[in-house]
C-alpha positions as CSV (number, residue, x, y, z in Angstrom):
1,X,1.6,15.7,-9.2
2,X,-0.6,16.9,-6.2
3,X,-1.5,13.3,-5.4
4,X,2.3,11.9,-5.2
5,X,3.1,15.6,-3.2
6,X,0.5,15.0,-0.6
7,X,1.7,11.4,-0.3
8,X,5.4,12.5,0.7
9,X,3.9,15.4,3.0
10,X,1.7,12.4,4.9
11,X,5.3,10.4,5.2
12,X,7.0,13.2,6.5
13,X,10.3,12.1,7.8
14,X,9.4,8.5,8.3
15,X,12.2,6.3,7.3
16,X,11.6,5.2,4.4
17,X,13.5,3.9,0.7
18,X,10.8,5.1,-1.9
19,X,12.0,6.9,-4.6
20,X,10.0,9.8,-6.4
21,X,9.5,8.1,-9.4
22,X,7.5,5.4,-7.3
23,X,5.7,8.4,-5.7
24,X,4.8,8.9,-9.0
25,X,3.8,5.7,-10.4
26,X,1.3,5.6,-7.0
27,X,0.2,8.6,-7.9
28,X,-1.3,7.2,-11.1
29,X,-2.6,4.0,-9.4
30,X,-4.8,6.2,-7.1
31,X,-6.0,8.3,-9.9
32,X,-9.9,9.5,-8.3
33,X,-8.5,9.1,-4.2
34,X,-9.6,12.0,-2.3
35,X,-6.8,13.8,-0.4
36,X,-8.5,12.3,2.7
37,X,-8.6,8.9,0.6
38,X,-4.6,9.4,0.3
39,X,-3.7,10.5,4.1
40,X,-5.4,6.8,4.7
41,X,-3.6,4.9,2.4
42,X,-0.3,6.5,3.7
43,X,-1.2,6.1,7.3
44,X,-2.0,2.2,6.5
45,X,1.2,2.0,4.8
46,X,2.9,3.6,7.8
47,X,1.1,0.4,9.9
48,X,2.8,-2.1,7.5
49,X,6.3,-2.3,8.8
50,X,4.8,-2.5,12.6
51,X,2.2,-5.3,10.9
52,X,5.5,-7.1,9.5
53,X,6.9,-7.1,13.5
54,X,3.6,-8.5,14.4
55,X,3.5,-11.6,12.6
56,X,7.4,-12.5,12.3
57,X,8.6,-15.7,13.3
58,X,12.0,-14.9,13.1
59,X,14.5,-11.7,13.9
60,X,18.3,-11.2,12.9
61,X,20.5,-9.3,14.6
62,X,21.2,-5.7,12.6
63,X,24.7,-3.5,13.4
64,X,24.0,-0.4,14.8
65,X,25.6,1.8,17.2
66,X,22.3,3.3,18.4
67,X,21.3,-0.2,19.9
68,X,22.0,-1.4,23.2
69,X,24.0,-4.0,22.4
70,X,25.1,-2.3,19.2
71,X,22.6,-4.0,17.5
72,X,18.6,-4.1,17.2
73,X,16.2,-7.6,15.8
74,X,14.3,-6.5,12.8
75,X,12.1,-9.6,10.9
76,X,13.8,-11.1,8.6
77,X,12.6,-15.1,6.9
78,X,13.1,-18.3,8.7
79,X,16.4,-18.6,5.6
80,X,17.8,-15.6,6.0
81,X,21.4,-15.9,7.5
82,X,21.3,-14.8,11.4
83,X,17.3,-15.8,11.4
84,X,16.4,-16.5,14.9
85,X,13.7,-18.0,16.6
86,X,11.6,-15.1,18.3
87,X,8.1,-13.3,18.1
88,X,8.1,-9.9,18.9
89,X,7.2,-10.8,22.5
90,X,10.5,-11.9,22.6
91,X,12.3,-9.1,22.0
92,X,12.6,-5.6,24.0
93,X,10.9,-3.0,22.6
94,X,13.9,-1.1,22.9
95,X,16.2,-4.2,20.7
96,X,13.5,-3.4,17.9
97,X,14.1,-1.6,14.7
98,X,10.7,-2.0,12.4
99,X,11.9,-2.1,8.3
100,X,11.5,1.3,7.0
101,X,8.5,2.2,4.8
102,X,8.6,0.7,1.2
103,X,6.7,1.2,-1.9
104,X,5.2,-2.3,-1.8
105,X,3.6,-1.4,1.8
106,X,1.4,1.1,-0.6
107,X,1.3,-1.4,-3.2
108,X,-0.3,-3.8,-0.3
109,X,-2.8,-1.3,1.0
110,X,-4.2,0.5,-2.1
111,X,-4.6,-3.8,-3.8
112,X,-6.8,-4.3,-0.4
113,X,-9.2,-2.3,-2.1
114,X,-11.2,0.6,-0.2
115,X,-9.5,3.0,-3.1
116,X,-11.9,6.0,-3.8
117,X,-14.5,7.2,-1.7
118,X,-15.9,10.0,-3.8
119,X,-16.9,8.4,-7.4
120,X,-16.4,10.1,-10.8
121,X,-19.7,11.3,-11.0
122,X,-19.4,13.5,-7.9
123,X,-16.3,14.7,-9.0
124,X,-17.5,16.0,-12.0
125,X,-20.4,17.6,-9.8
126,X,-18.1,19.1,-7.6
127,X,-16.1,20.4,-11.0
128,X,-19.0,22.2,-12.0
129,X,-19.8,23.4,-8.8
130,X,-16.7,24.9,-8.4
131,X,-16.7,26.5,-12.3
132,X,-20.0,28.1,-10.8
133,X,-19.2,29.1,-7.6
134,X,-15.8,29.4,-6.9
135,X,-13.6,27.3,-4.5
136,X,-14.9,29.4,-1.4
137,X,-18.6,29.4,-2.6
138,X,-19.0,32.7,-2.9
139,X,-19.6,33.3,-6.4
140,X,-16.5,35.2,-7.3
C-alpha cells in the first residue's frame, strides 16, 4: 500500500489514465524499491510521453478548444487515420499535446532494469536496526 501511495503522490496531478488497481499491481512488481528507488521510476515514467514526442515520425491533429487552431499534434503511428508526416521539430511547441501518463510507461521503466538499490539483506539490517533503536535512533 505505501509503495502504490507514494507512486500517485510522485504523479501528482500529471495527466494521466492509470487506474488504482494498476497502482496496485506496480506496487507488487517493485516489491524491495526504496521510496527513493520509486520517486525514480515515476519521474522516468513522467519522461516517457515527452520520449514518445521525441522519436515520432508522425502527428495527428487532436480537437481541442485550448489549441490555437482548436486543435494540438500529439504522435500517433504512420496508420493511424489523420497520421502526418512531421517530427517534433516540425511542430510548435505551443501545437503540442504529449500523451498522458500510462501504466505501460512504468511497465517500460521498471523492465529496463535498475529496480532496487538497497538489497534484501540490508533491509533486514535496517529491520533490526530499527527493532533496536527506534526509527529516530534514539533508543526509545
Amino acid at each position: 500500500k505505501a509503495r502504490s501511495y507514494m507512486m500517485k503522490l510522485h504523479l501528482g496531478s500529471t495527466p494521466n489514465s492509470i487506474r488504482n488497481e494498476d497502482f496496485d499491481d506496480l506496487a507488487v512488481q517493485t516489491d524491495g524499491y526504496s521510496g527513493s528507488d520509486l520517486s525514480v521510476v515515476v519521474r522516468e515514467a513522467l519522461m516517457e510521453p515527452l520520449r514518445q514526442c521525441q522519436i515520432a515520425t508522425h502527428f495527428k491533429k487532436v480537437s481541442d478548444k485550448d489549441g490555437p487552431e482548436g486543435f494540438f499534434y500529439m504522435p500517433c503511428r504512420s496508420s493511424d487515420y489523420g497520421a502526418e508526416k512531421k517530427t517534433l521539430m516540425d511542430i510548435g511547441s505551443e501545437e503540442l499535446k504529449c500523451p498522458d501518463v500510462v501504466v505501460d510507461d512504468f511497465r517500460t521503466i521498471i523492465s529496463r532494469g535498475g529496480g532496487a538499490t538497497v538489497s534484501p539483506s540490508e533491509l533486514v539490517r535496517f529491520e533490526k536496526w530499527t527493532a533496536q533503536f527506534g526509527s529516530d535512533g534514539s533508543g526509545k
